[in-house]
């Protein structure tokens, strides 16, 4: 699982924020096959929190995919990362 808390600069209204969040979720889903959702701060105009999950038969593979997904958000998108947490479990 991954949770990313970030600031969205230069957003003037909630409609722009929703469009950007939808774009980020779609990129995570399309590129990394991660289930993603906006999990908190829906009413905030300049901050958002996205959570994602990935199921894999290999802990190291799953964690590497989540790290690559985070790098994509950090490098390719116009957001400022405030916090990130990656958590994995084995059953």
PDB file of N, CA and C in Angstrom:
ATOM      1  N   UNK A   1       0.841  -1.172   0.000  1.00  0.00           N
ATOM      2  CA  UNK A   1       0.000   0.000   0.000  1.00  0.00           C
ATOM      3  C   UNK A   1       0.886   1.236   0.000  1.00  0.00           C
ATOM      4  N   UNK A   2       0.371   2.279  -0.576  1.00  0.00           N
ATOM      5  CA  UNK A   2       1.086   3.548  -0.600  1.00  0.00           C
ATOM      6  C   UNK A   2       0.103   4.665  -0.280  1.00  0.00           C
ATOM      7  N   UNK A   3       0.572   5.656   0.461  1.00  0.00           N
ATOM      8  CA  UNK A   3      -0.195   6.873   0.701  1.00  0.00           C
ATOM      9  C   UNK A   3       0.714   8.050   0.402  1.00  0.00           C
ATOM     10  N   UNK A   4       0.190   8.959  -0.397  1.00  0.00           N
ATOM     11  CA  UNK A   4       0.961  10.147  -0.762  1.00  0.00           C
ATOM     12  C   UNK A   4       0.134  11.382  -0.407  1.00  0.00           C
ATOM     13  N   UNK A   5       0.712  12.242   0.398  1.00  0.00           N
ATOM     14  CA  UNK A   5       0.114  13.522   0.753  1.00  0.00           C
ATOM     15  C   UNK A   5       0.883  14.585  -0.012  1.00  0.00           C
ATOM     16  N   UNK A   6       0.170  15.410  -0.767  1.00  0.00           N
ATOM     17  CA  UNK A   6       0.873  16.410  -1.561  1.00  0.00           C
ATOM     18  C   UNK A   6       0.078  17.701  -1.674  1.00  0.00           C
ATOM     19  N   UNK A   7       0.817  18.736  -2.008  1.00  0.00           N
ATOM     20  CA  UNK A   7       0.252  20.068  -2.239  1.00  0.00           C
ATOM     21  C   UNK A   7       0.137  20.272  -3.736  1.00  0.00           C
ATOM     22  N   UNK A   8      -0.975  20.880  -4.146  1.00  0.00           N
ATOM     23  CA  UNK A   8      -1.189  21.171  -5.556  1.00  0.00           C
ATOM     24  C   UNK A   8      -1.121  22.696  -5.709  1.00  0.00           C
ATOM     25  N   UNK A   9      -0.005  23.214  -6.208  1.00  0.00           N
ATOM     26  CA  UNK A   9       0.098  24.671  -6.366  1.00  0.00           C
ATOM     27  C   UNK A   9      -0.686  25.154  -7.586  1.00  0.00           C
ATOM     28  N   UNK A  10      -1.031  26.401  -7.564  1.00  0.00           N
ATOM     29  CA  UNK A  10      -1.658  27.066  -8.713  1.00  0.00           C
ATOM     30  C   UNK A  10      -3.006  26.475  -9.109  1.00  0.00           C
ATOM     31  N   UNK A  11      -3.767  25.995  -8.139  1.00  0.00           N
ATOM     32  CA  UNK A  11      -5.127  25.522  -8.403  1.00  0.00           C
ATOM     33  C   UNK A  11      -6.082  26.583  -7.877  1.00  0.00           C
ATOM     34  N   UNK A  12      -6.994  27.022  -8.730  1.00  0.00           N
ATOM     35  CA  UNK A  12      -7.892  28.117  -8.364  1.00  0.00           C
ATOM     36  C   UNK A  12      -9.260  27.664  -7.885  1.00  0.00           C
ATOM     37  N   UNK A  13      -9.674  26.436  -8.261  1.00  0.00           N
ATOM     38  CA  UNK A  13     -10.994  25.977  -7.846  1.00  0.00           C
ATOM     39  C   UNK A  13     -10.993  24.456  -7.687  1.00  0.00           C
ATOM     40  N   UNK A  14     -12.034  23.967  -7.059  1.00  0.00           N
ATOM     41  CA  UNK A  14     -12.113  22.544  -6.739  1.00  0.00           C
ATOM     42  C   UNK A  14     -12.230  21.694  -8.012  1.00  0.00           C
ATOM     43  N   UNK A  15     -12.797  22.265  -9.055  1.00  0.00           N
ATOM     44  CA  UNK A  15     -12.928  21.524 -10.316  1.00  0.00           C
ATOM     45  C   UNK A  15     -11.548  21.220 -10.916  1.00  0.00           C
ATOM     46  N   UNK A  16     -10.642  22.179 -10.863  1.00  0.00           N
ATOM     47  CA  UNK A  16      -9.274  21.954 -11.343  1.00  0.00           C
ATOM     48  C   UNK A  16      -8.573  20.896 -10.500  1.00  0.00           C
ATOM     49  N   UNK A  17      -8.784  20.965  -9.178  1.00  0.00           N
ATOM     50  CA  UNK A  17      -8.166  19.976  -8.298  1.00  0.00           C
ATOM     51  C   UNK A  17      -8.676  18.579  -8.630  1.00  0.00           C
ATOM     52  N   UNK A  18      -9.970  18.422  -8.782  1.00  0.00           N
ATOM     53  CA  UNK A  18     -10.552  17.117  -9.105  1.00  0.00           C
ATOM     54  C   UNK A  18     -10.007  16.576 -10.423  1.00  0.00           C
ATOM     55  N   UNK A  19      -9.844  17.449 -11.405  1.00  0.00           N
ATOM     56  CA  UNK A  19      -9.297  17.039 -12.703  1.00  0.00           C
ATOM     57  C   UNK A  19      -7.870  16.521 -12.542  1.00  0.00           C
ATOM     58  N   UNK A  20      -7.062  17.214 -11.741  1.00  0.00           N
ATOM     59  CA  UNK A  20      -5.684  16.796 -11.526  1.00  0.00           C
ATOM     60  C   UNK A  20      -5.632  15.470 -10.762  1.00  0.00           C
ATOM     61  N   UNK A  21      -6.464  15.319  -9.729  1.00  0.00           N
ATOM     62  CA  UNK A  21      -6.497  14.081  -8.949  1.00  0.00           C
ATOM     63  C   UNK A  21      -6.910  12.914  -9.847  1.00  0.00           C
ATOM     64  N   UNK A  22      -7.920  13.119 -10.661  1.00  0.00           N
ATOM     65  CA  UNK A  22      -8.369  12.066 -11.580  1.00  0.00           C
ATOM     66  C   UNK A  22      -7.241  11.668 -12.528  1.00  0.00           C
ATOM     67  N   UNK A  23      -6.492  12.644 -13.020  1.00  0.00           N
ATOM     68  CA  UNK A  23      -5.366  12.369 -13.909  1.00  0.00           C
ATOM     69  C   UNK A  23      -4.286  11.552 -13.209  1.00  0.00           C
ATOM     70  N   UNK A  24      -3.960  11.907 -11.971  1.00  0.00           N
ATOM     71  CA  UNK A  24      -2.945  11.176 -11.210  1.00  0.00           C
ATOM     72  C   UNK A  24      -3.401   9.738 -10.973  1.00  0.00           C
ATOM     73  N   UNK A  25      -4.651   9.548 -10.553  1.00  0.00           N
ATOM     74  CA  UNK A  25      -5.164   8.202 -10.305  1.00  0.00           C
ATOM     75  C   UNK A  25      -5.127   7.359 -11.581  1.00  0.00           C
ATOM     76  N   UNK A  26      -5.529   7.952 -12.697  1.00  0.00           N
ATOM     77  CA  UNK A  26      -5.530   7.209 -13.961  1.00  0.00           C
ATOM     78  C   UNK A  26      -4.118   6.806 -14.384  1.00  0.00           C
ATOM     79  N   UNK A  27      -3.147   7.692 -14.170  1.00  0.00           N
ATOM     80  CA  UNK A  27      -1.751   7.350 -14.505  1.00  0.00           C
ATOM     81  C   UNK A  27      -1.243   6.213 -13.632  1.00  0.00           C
ATOM     82  N   UNK A  28      -1.559   6.244 -12.349  1.00  0.00           N
ATOM     83  CA  UNK A  28      -1.142   5.163 -11.455  1.00  0.00           C
ATOM     84  C   UNK A  28      -1.787   3.841 -11.857  1.00  0.00           C
ATOM     85  N   UNK A  29      -3.050   3.903 -12.219  1.00  0.00           N
ATOM     86  CA  UNK A  29      -3.761   2.688 -12.618  1.00  0.00           C
ATOM     87  C   UNK A  29      -3.244   2.151 -13.950  1.00  0.00           C
ATOM     88  N   UNK A  30      -3.037   3.029 -14.896  1.00  0.00           N
ATOM     89  CA  UNK A  30      -2.628   2.615 -16.242  1.00  0.00           C
ATOM     90  C   UNK A  30      -1.167   2.147 -16.283  1.00  0.00           C
ATOM     91  N   UNK A  31      -0.262   2.897 -15.678  1.00  0.00           N
ATOM     92  CA  UNK A  31       1.167   2.571 -15.770  1.00  0.00           C
ATOM     93  C   UNK A  31       1.609   1.466 -14.818  1.00  0.00           C
ATOM     94  N   UNK A  32       0.999   1.423 -13.627  1.00  0.00           N
ATOM     95  CA  UNK A  32       1.504   0.524 -12.594  1.00  0.00           C
ATOM     96  C   UNK A  32       0.482  -0.503 -12.111  1.00  0.00           C
ATOM     97  N   UNK A  33      -0.723  -0.465 -12.638  1.00  0.00           N
ATOM     98  CA  UNK A  33      -1.796  -1.389 -12.250  1.00  0.00           C
ATOM     99  C   UNK A  33      -2.070  -1.328 -10.754  1.00  0.00           C
ATOM    100  N   UNK A  34      -2.075  -0.113 -10.239  1.00  0.00           N
ATOM    101  CA  UNK A  34      -2.352   0.142  -8.823  1.00  0.00           C
ATOM    102  C   UNK A  34      -3.791   0.619  -8.700  1.00  0.00           C
ATOM    103  N   UNK A  35      -4.520   0.076  -7.740  1.00  0.00           N
ATOM    104  CA  UNK A  35      -5.841   0.605  -7.417  1.00  0.00           C
ATOM    105  C   UNK A  35      -5.614   1.872  -6.604  1.00  0.00           C
ATOM    106  N   UNK A  36      -6.177   2.989  -7.043  1.00  0.00           N
ATOM    107  CA  UNK A  36      -5.902   4.267  -6.385  1.00  0.00           C
ATOM    108  C   UNK A  36      -7.195   5.039  -6.140  1.00  0.00           C
ATOM    109  N   UNK A  37      -7.179   5.813  -5.041  1.00  0.00           N
ATOM    110  CA  UNK A  37      -8.331   6.641  -4.689  1.00  0.00           C
ATOM    111  C   UNK A  37      -7.862   7.836  -3.873  1.00  0.00           C
ATOM    112  N   UNK A  38      -8.638   8.916  -3.948  1.00  0.00           N
ATOM    113  CA  UNK A  38      -8.393  10.057  -3.070  1.00  0.00           C
ATOM    114  C   UNK A  38      -8.985   9.680  -1.716  1.00  0.00           C
ATOM    115  N   UNK A  39      -8.136   9.559  -0.697  1.00  0.00           N
ATOM    116  CA  UNK A  39      -8.584   9.015   0.581  1.00  0.00           C
ATOM    117  C   UNK A  39      -8.828  10.062   1.661  1.00  0.00           C
ATOM    118  N   UNK A  40      -8.369  11.295   1.459  1.00  0.00           N
ATOM    119  CA  UNK A  40      -8.576  12.328   2.467  1.00  0.00           C
ATOM    120  C   UNK A  40      -8.381  13.700   1.831  1.00  0.00           C
ATOM    121  N   UNK A  41      -8.765  14.721   2.550  1.00  0.00           N
ATOM    122  CA  UNK A  41      -8.589  16.131   2.155  1.00  0.00           C
ATOM    123  C   UNK A  41      -9.389  16.497   0.906  1.00  0.00           C
ATOM    124  N   UNK A  42     -10.539  15.851   0.703  1.00  0.00           N
ATOM    125  CA  UNK A  42     -11.347  16.147  -0.475  1.00  0.00           C
ATOM    126  C   UNK A  42     -11.844  17.590  -0.508  1.00  0.00           C
ATOM    127  N   UNK A  43     -12.024  18.198   0.650  1.00  0.00           N
ATOM    128  CA  UNK A  43     -12.533  19.568   0.700  1.00  0.00           C
ATOM    129  C   UNK A  43     -11.437  20.621   0.667  1.00  0.00           C
ATOM    130  N   UNK A  44     -10.196  20.200   0.757  1.00  0.00           N
ATOM    131  CA  UNK A  44      -9.080  21.144   0.701  1.00  0.00           C
ATOM    132  C   UNK A  44      -8.810  21.509  -0.755  1.00  0.00           C
ATOM    133  N   UNK A  45      -8.563  22.773  -0.996  1.00  0.00           N
ATOM    134  CA  UNK A  45      -8.297  23.209  -2.364  1.00  0.00           C
ATOM    135  C   UNK A  45      -6.852  22.959  -2.773  1.00  0.00           C
ATOM    136  N   UNK A  46      -5.922  23.063  -1.846  1.00  0.00           N
ATOM    137  CA  UNK A  46      -4.520  22.986  -2.238  1.00  0.00           C
ATOM    138  C   UNK A  46      -3.784  21.730  -1.775  1.00  0.00           C
ATOM    139  N   UNK A  47      -4.453  20.836  -1.038  1.00  0.00           N
ATOM    140  CA  UNK A  47      -3.815  19.598  -0.591  1.00  0.00           C
ATOM    141  C   UNK A  47      -4.675  18.403  -0.969  1.00  0.00           C
ATOM    142  N   UNK A  48      -4.005  17.258  -1.165  1.00  0.00           N
ATOM    143  CA  UNK A  48      -4.718  16.021  -1.477  1.00  0.00           C
ATOM    144  C   UNK A  48      -3.945  14.844  -0.901  1.00  0.00           C
ATOM    145  N   UNK A  49      -4.669  13.766  -0.660  1.00  0.00           N
ATOM    146  CA  UNK A  49      -4.044  12.537  -0.198  1.00  0.00           C
ATOM    147  C   UNK A  49      -4.600  11.393  -1.028  1.00  0.00           C
ATOM    148  N   UNK A  50      -3.685  10.683  -1.687  1.00  0.00           N
ATOM    149  CA  UNK A  50      -4.061   9.552  -2.521  1.00  0.00           C
ATOM    150  C   UNK A  50      -3.517   8.285  -1.882  1.00  0.00           C
ATOM    151  N   UNK A  51      -4.339   7.261  -1.872  1.00  0.00           N
ATOM    152  CA  UNK A  51      -3.917   5.952  -1.395  1.00  0.00           C
ATOM    153  C   UNK A  51      -3.970   4.974  -2.551  1.00  0.00           C
ATOM    154  N   UNK A  52      -3.054   4.026  -2.539  1.00  0.00           N
ATOM    155  CA  UNK A  52      -3.027   3.025  -3.596  1.00  0.00           C
ATOM    156  C   UNK A  52      -2.684   1.664  -3.037  1.00  0.00           C
ATOM    157  N   UNK A  53      -3.116   0.631  -3.748  1.00  0.00           N
ATOM    158  CA  UNK A  53      -2.829  -0.732  -3.316  1.00  0.00           C
ATOM    159  C   UNK A  53      -2.460  -1.585  -4.513  1.00  0.00           C
ATOM    160  N   UNK A  54      -1.596  -2.545  -4.251  1.00  0.00           N
ATOM    161  CA  UNK A  54      -1.116  -3.471  -5.268  1.00  0.00           C
ATOM    162  C   UNK A  54      -0.983  -4.832  -4.608  1.00  0.00           C
ATOM    163  N   UNK A  55      -1.454  -5.868  -5.298  1.00  0.00           N
ATOM    164  CA  UNK A  55      -1.309  -7.233  -4.800  1.00  0.00           C
ATOM    165  C   UNK A  55      -0.315  -7.948  -5.695  1.00  0.00           C
ATOM    166  N   UNK A  56       0.632  -8.624  -5.063  1.00  0.00           N
ATOM    167  CA  UNK A  56       1.676  -9.324  -5.803  1.00  0.00           C
ATOM    168  C   UNK A  56       2.084 -10.583  -5.048  1.00  0.00           C
ATOM    169  N   UNK A  57       2.648 -11.541  -5.762  1.00  0.00           N
ATOM    170  CA  UNK A  57       3.143 -12.736  -5.084  1.00  0.00           C
ATOM    171  C   UNK A  57       4.588 -12.561  -4.621  1.00  0.00           C
ATOM    172  N   UNK A  58       5.166 -11.378  -4.847  1.00  0.00           N
ATOM    173  CA  UNK A  58       6.529 -11.093  -4.434  1.00  0.00           C
ATOM    174  C   UNK A  58       6.564  -9.752  -3.705  1.00  0.00           C
ATOM    175  N   UNK A  59       6.992  -9.776  -2.452  1.00  0.00           N
ATOM    176  CA  UNK A  59       7.067  -8.542  -1.672  1.00  0.00           C
ATOM    177  C   UNK A  59       8.025  -7.542  -2.316  1.00  0.00           C
ATOM    178  N   UNK A  60       9.193  -7.995  -2.755  1.00  0.00           N
ATOM    179  CA  UNK A  60      10.176  -7.073  -3.338  1.00  0.00           C
ATOM    180  C   UNK A  60       9.659  -6.470  -4.645  1.00  0.00           C
ATOM    181  N   UNK A  61       8.961  -7.264  -5.460  1.00  0.00           N
ATOM    182  CA  UNK A  61       8.402  -6.722  -6.697  1.00  0.00           C
ATOM    183  C   UNK A  61       7.338  -5.672  -6.387  1.00  0.00           C
ATOM    184  N   UNK A  62       6.436  -5.983  -5.455  1.00  0.00           N
ATOM    185  CA  UNK A  62       5.378  -5.032  -5.098  1.00  0.00           C
ATOM    186  C   UNK A  62       5.942  -3.723  -4.577  1.00  0.00           C
ATOM    187  N   UNK A  63       6.938  -3.809  -3.700  1.00  0.00           N
ATOM    188  CA  UNK A  63       7.537  -2.588  -3.163  1.00  0.00           C
ATOM    189  C   UNK A  63       8.267  -1.800  -4.247  1.00  0.00           C
ATOM    190  N   UNK A  64       8.918  -2.488  -5.180  1.00  0.00           N
ATOM    191  CA  UNK A  64       9.612  -1.764  -6.256  1.00  0.00           C
ATOM    192  C   UNK A  64       8.619  -1.041  -7.163  1.00  0.00           C
ATOM    193  N   UNK A  65       7.469  -1.648  -7.424  1.00  0.00           N
ATOM    194  CA  UNK A  65       6.439  -0.987  -8.232  1.00  0.00           C
ATOM    195  C   UNK A  65       5.929   0.260  -7.512  1.00  0.00           C
ATOM    196  N   UNK A  66       5.688   0.152  -6.209  1.00  0.00           N
ATOM    197  CA  UNK A  66       5.194   1.300  -5.445  1.00  0.00           C
ATOM    198  C   UNK A  66       6.226   2.422  -5.405  1.00  0.00           C
ATOM    199  N   UNK A  67       7.499   2.081  -5.281  1.00  0.00           N
ATOM    200  CA  UNK A  67       8.545   3.111  -5.303  1.00  0.00           C
ATOM    201  C   UNK A  67       8.616   3.791  -6.669  1.00  0.00           C
ATOM    202  N   UNK A  68       8.464   3.035  -7.738  1.00  0.00           N
ATOM    203  CA  UNK A  68       8.457   3.619  -9.084  1.00  0.00           C
ATOM    204  C   UNK A  68       7.242   4.517  -9.281  1.00  0.00           C
ATOM    205  N   UNK A  69       6.113   4.114  -8.742  1.00  0.00           N
ATOM    206  CA  UNK A  69       4.906   4.939  -8.832  1.00  0.00           C
ATOM    207  C   UNK A  69       5.115   6.257  -8.100  1.00  0.00           C
ATOM    208  N   UNK A  70       5.715   6.188  -6.916  1.00  0.00           N
ATOM    209  CA  UNK A  70       6.003   7.415  -6.172  1.00  0.00           C
ATOM    210  C   UNK A  70       6.950   8.320  -6.947  1.00  0.00           C
ATOM    211  N   UNK A  71       7.995   7.741  -7.530  1.00  0.00           N
ATOM    212  CA  UNK A  71       8.939   8.535  -8.322  1.00  0.00           C
ATOM    213  C   UNK A  71       8.246   9.220  -9.486  1.00  0.00           C
ATOM    214  N   UNK A  72       7.294   8.546 -10.129  1.00  0.00           N
ATOM    215  CA  UNK A  72       6.546   9.156 -11.224  1.00  0.00           C
ATOM    216  C   UNK A  72       5.760  10.368 -10.723  1.00  0.00           C
ATOM    217  N   UNK A  73       5.074  10.218  -9.589  1.00  0.00           N
ATOM    218  CA  UNK A  73       4.306  11.338  -9.040  1.00  0.00           C
ATOM    219  C   UNK A  73       5.240  12.484  -8.688  1.00  0.00           C
ATOM    220  N   UNK A  74       6.352  12.169  -8.067  1.00  0.00           N
ATOM    221  CA  UNK A  74       7.301  13.188  -7.619  1.00  0.00           C
ATOM    222  C   UNK A  74       7.954  13.934  -8.781  1.00  0.00           C
ATOM    223  N   UNK A  75       8.329  13.223  -9.835  1.00  0.00           N
ATOM    224  CA  UNK A  75       9.097  13.824 -10.928  1.00  0.00           C
ATOM    225  C   UNK A  75       8.259  14.366 -12.074  1.00  0.00           C
ATOM    226  N   UNK A  76       7.176  13.681 -12.414  1.00  0.00           N
ATOM    227  CA  UNK A  76       6.448  14.002 -13.634  1.00  0.00           C
ATOM    228  C   UNK A  76       5.218  14.883 -13.433  1.00  0.00           C
ATOM    229  N   UNK A  77       4.805  15.081 -12.204  1.00  0.00           N
ATOM    230  CA  UNK A  77       3.559  15.806 -11.970  1.00  0.00           C
ATOM    231  C   UNK A  77       3.819  17.113 -11.229  1.00  0.00           C
ATOM    232  N   UNK A  78       2.994  18.129 -11.485  1.00  0.00           N
ATOM    233  CA  UNK A  78       3.217  19.448 -10.872  1.00  0.00           C
ATOM    234  C   UNK A  78       2.661  19.531  -9.452  1.00  0.00           C
ATOM    235  N   UNK A  79       3.188  18.687  -8.557  1.00  0.00           N
ATOM    236  CA  UNK A  79       2.760  18.687  -7.159  1.00  0.00           C
ATOM    237  C   UNK A  79       3.990  18.760  -6.260  1.00  0.00           C
ATOM    238  N   UNK A  80       3.761  19.163  -5.007  1.00  0.00           N
ATOM    239  CA  UNK A  80       4.831  19.188  -3.999  1.00  0.00           C
ATOM    240  C   UNK A  80       4.521  18.118  -2.960  1.00  0.00           C
ATOM    241  N   UNK A  81       5.358  17.115  -2.881  1.00  0.00           N
ATOM    242  CA  UNK A  81       5.151  16.011  -1.949  1.00  0.00           C
ATOM    243  C   UNK A  81       5.357  16.504  -0.521  1.00  0.00           C
ATOM    244  N   UNK A  82       4.399  16.223   0.353  1.00  0.00           N
ATOM    245  CA  UNK A  82       4.500  16.567   1.766  1.00  0.00           C
ATOM    246  C   UNK A  82       4.868  15.345   2.607  1.00  0.00           C
ATOM    247  N   UNK A  83       4.325  14.175   2.229  1.00  0.00           N
ATOM    248  CA  UNK A  83       4.596  12.952   2.983  1.00  0.00           C
ATOM    249  C   UNK A  83       4.262  11.753   2.104  1.00  0.00           C
ATOM    250  N   UNK A  84       4.991  10.674   2.313  1.00  0.00           N
ATOM    251  CA  UNK A  84       4.710   9.415   1.609  1.00  0.00           C
ATOM    252  C   UNK A  84       4.980   8.260   2.558  1.00  0.00           C
ATOM    253  N   UNK A  85       4.136   7.243   2.485  1.00  0.00           N
ATOM    254  CA  UNK A  85       4.395   6.027   3.253  1.00  0.00           C
ATOM    255  C   UNK A  85       4.069   4.823   2.369  1.00  0.00           C
ATOM    256  N   UNK A  86       4.973   3.856   2.418  1.00  0.00           N
ATOM    257  CA  UNK A  86       4.801   2.608   1.690  1.00  0.00           C
ATOM    258  C   UNK A  86       4.809   1.496   2.720  1.00  0.00           C
ATOM    259  N   UNK A  87       3.819   0.639   2.655  1.00  0.00           N
ATOM    260  CA  UNK A  87       3.650  -0.419   3.638  1.00  0.00           C
ATOM    261  C   UNK A  87       3.337  -1.713   2.908  1.00  0.00           C
ATOM    262  N   UNK A  88       3.976  -2.796   3.314  1.00  0.00           N
ATOM    263  CA  UNK A  88       3.671  -4.080   2.687  1.00  0.00           C
ATOM    264  C   UNK A  88       3.539  -5.157   3.751  1.00  0.00           C
ATOM    265  N   UNK A  89       2.745  -6.165   3.424  1.00  0.00           N
ATOM    266  CA  UNK A  89       2.514  -7.301   4.305  1.00  0.00           C
ATOM    267  C   UNK A  89       2.639  -8.593   3.521  1.00  0.00           C
ATOM    268  N   UNK A  90       2.966  -9.651   4.228  1.00  0.00           N
ATOM    269  CA  UNK A  90       2.959 -10.982   3.641  1.00  0.00           C
ATOM    270  C   UNK A  90       1.954 -11.829   4.376  1.00  0.00           C
ATOM    271  N   UNK A  91       1.235 -12.661   3.645  1.00  0.00           N
ATOM    272  CA  UNK A  91       0.275 -13.580   4.249  1.00  0.00           C
ATOM    273  C   UNK A  91       0.691 -15.001   3.991  1.00  0.00           C
TER     274      UNK A  91
END
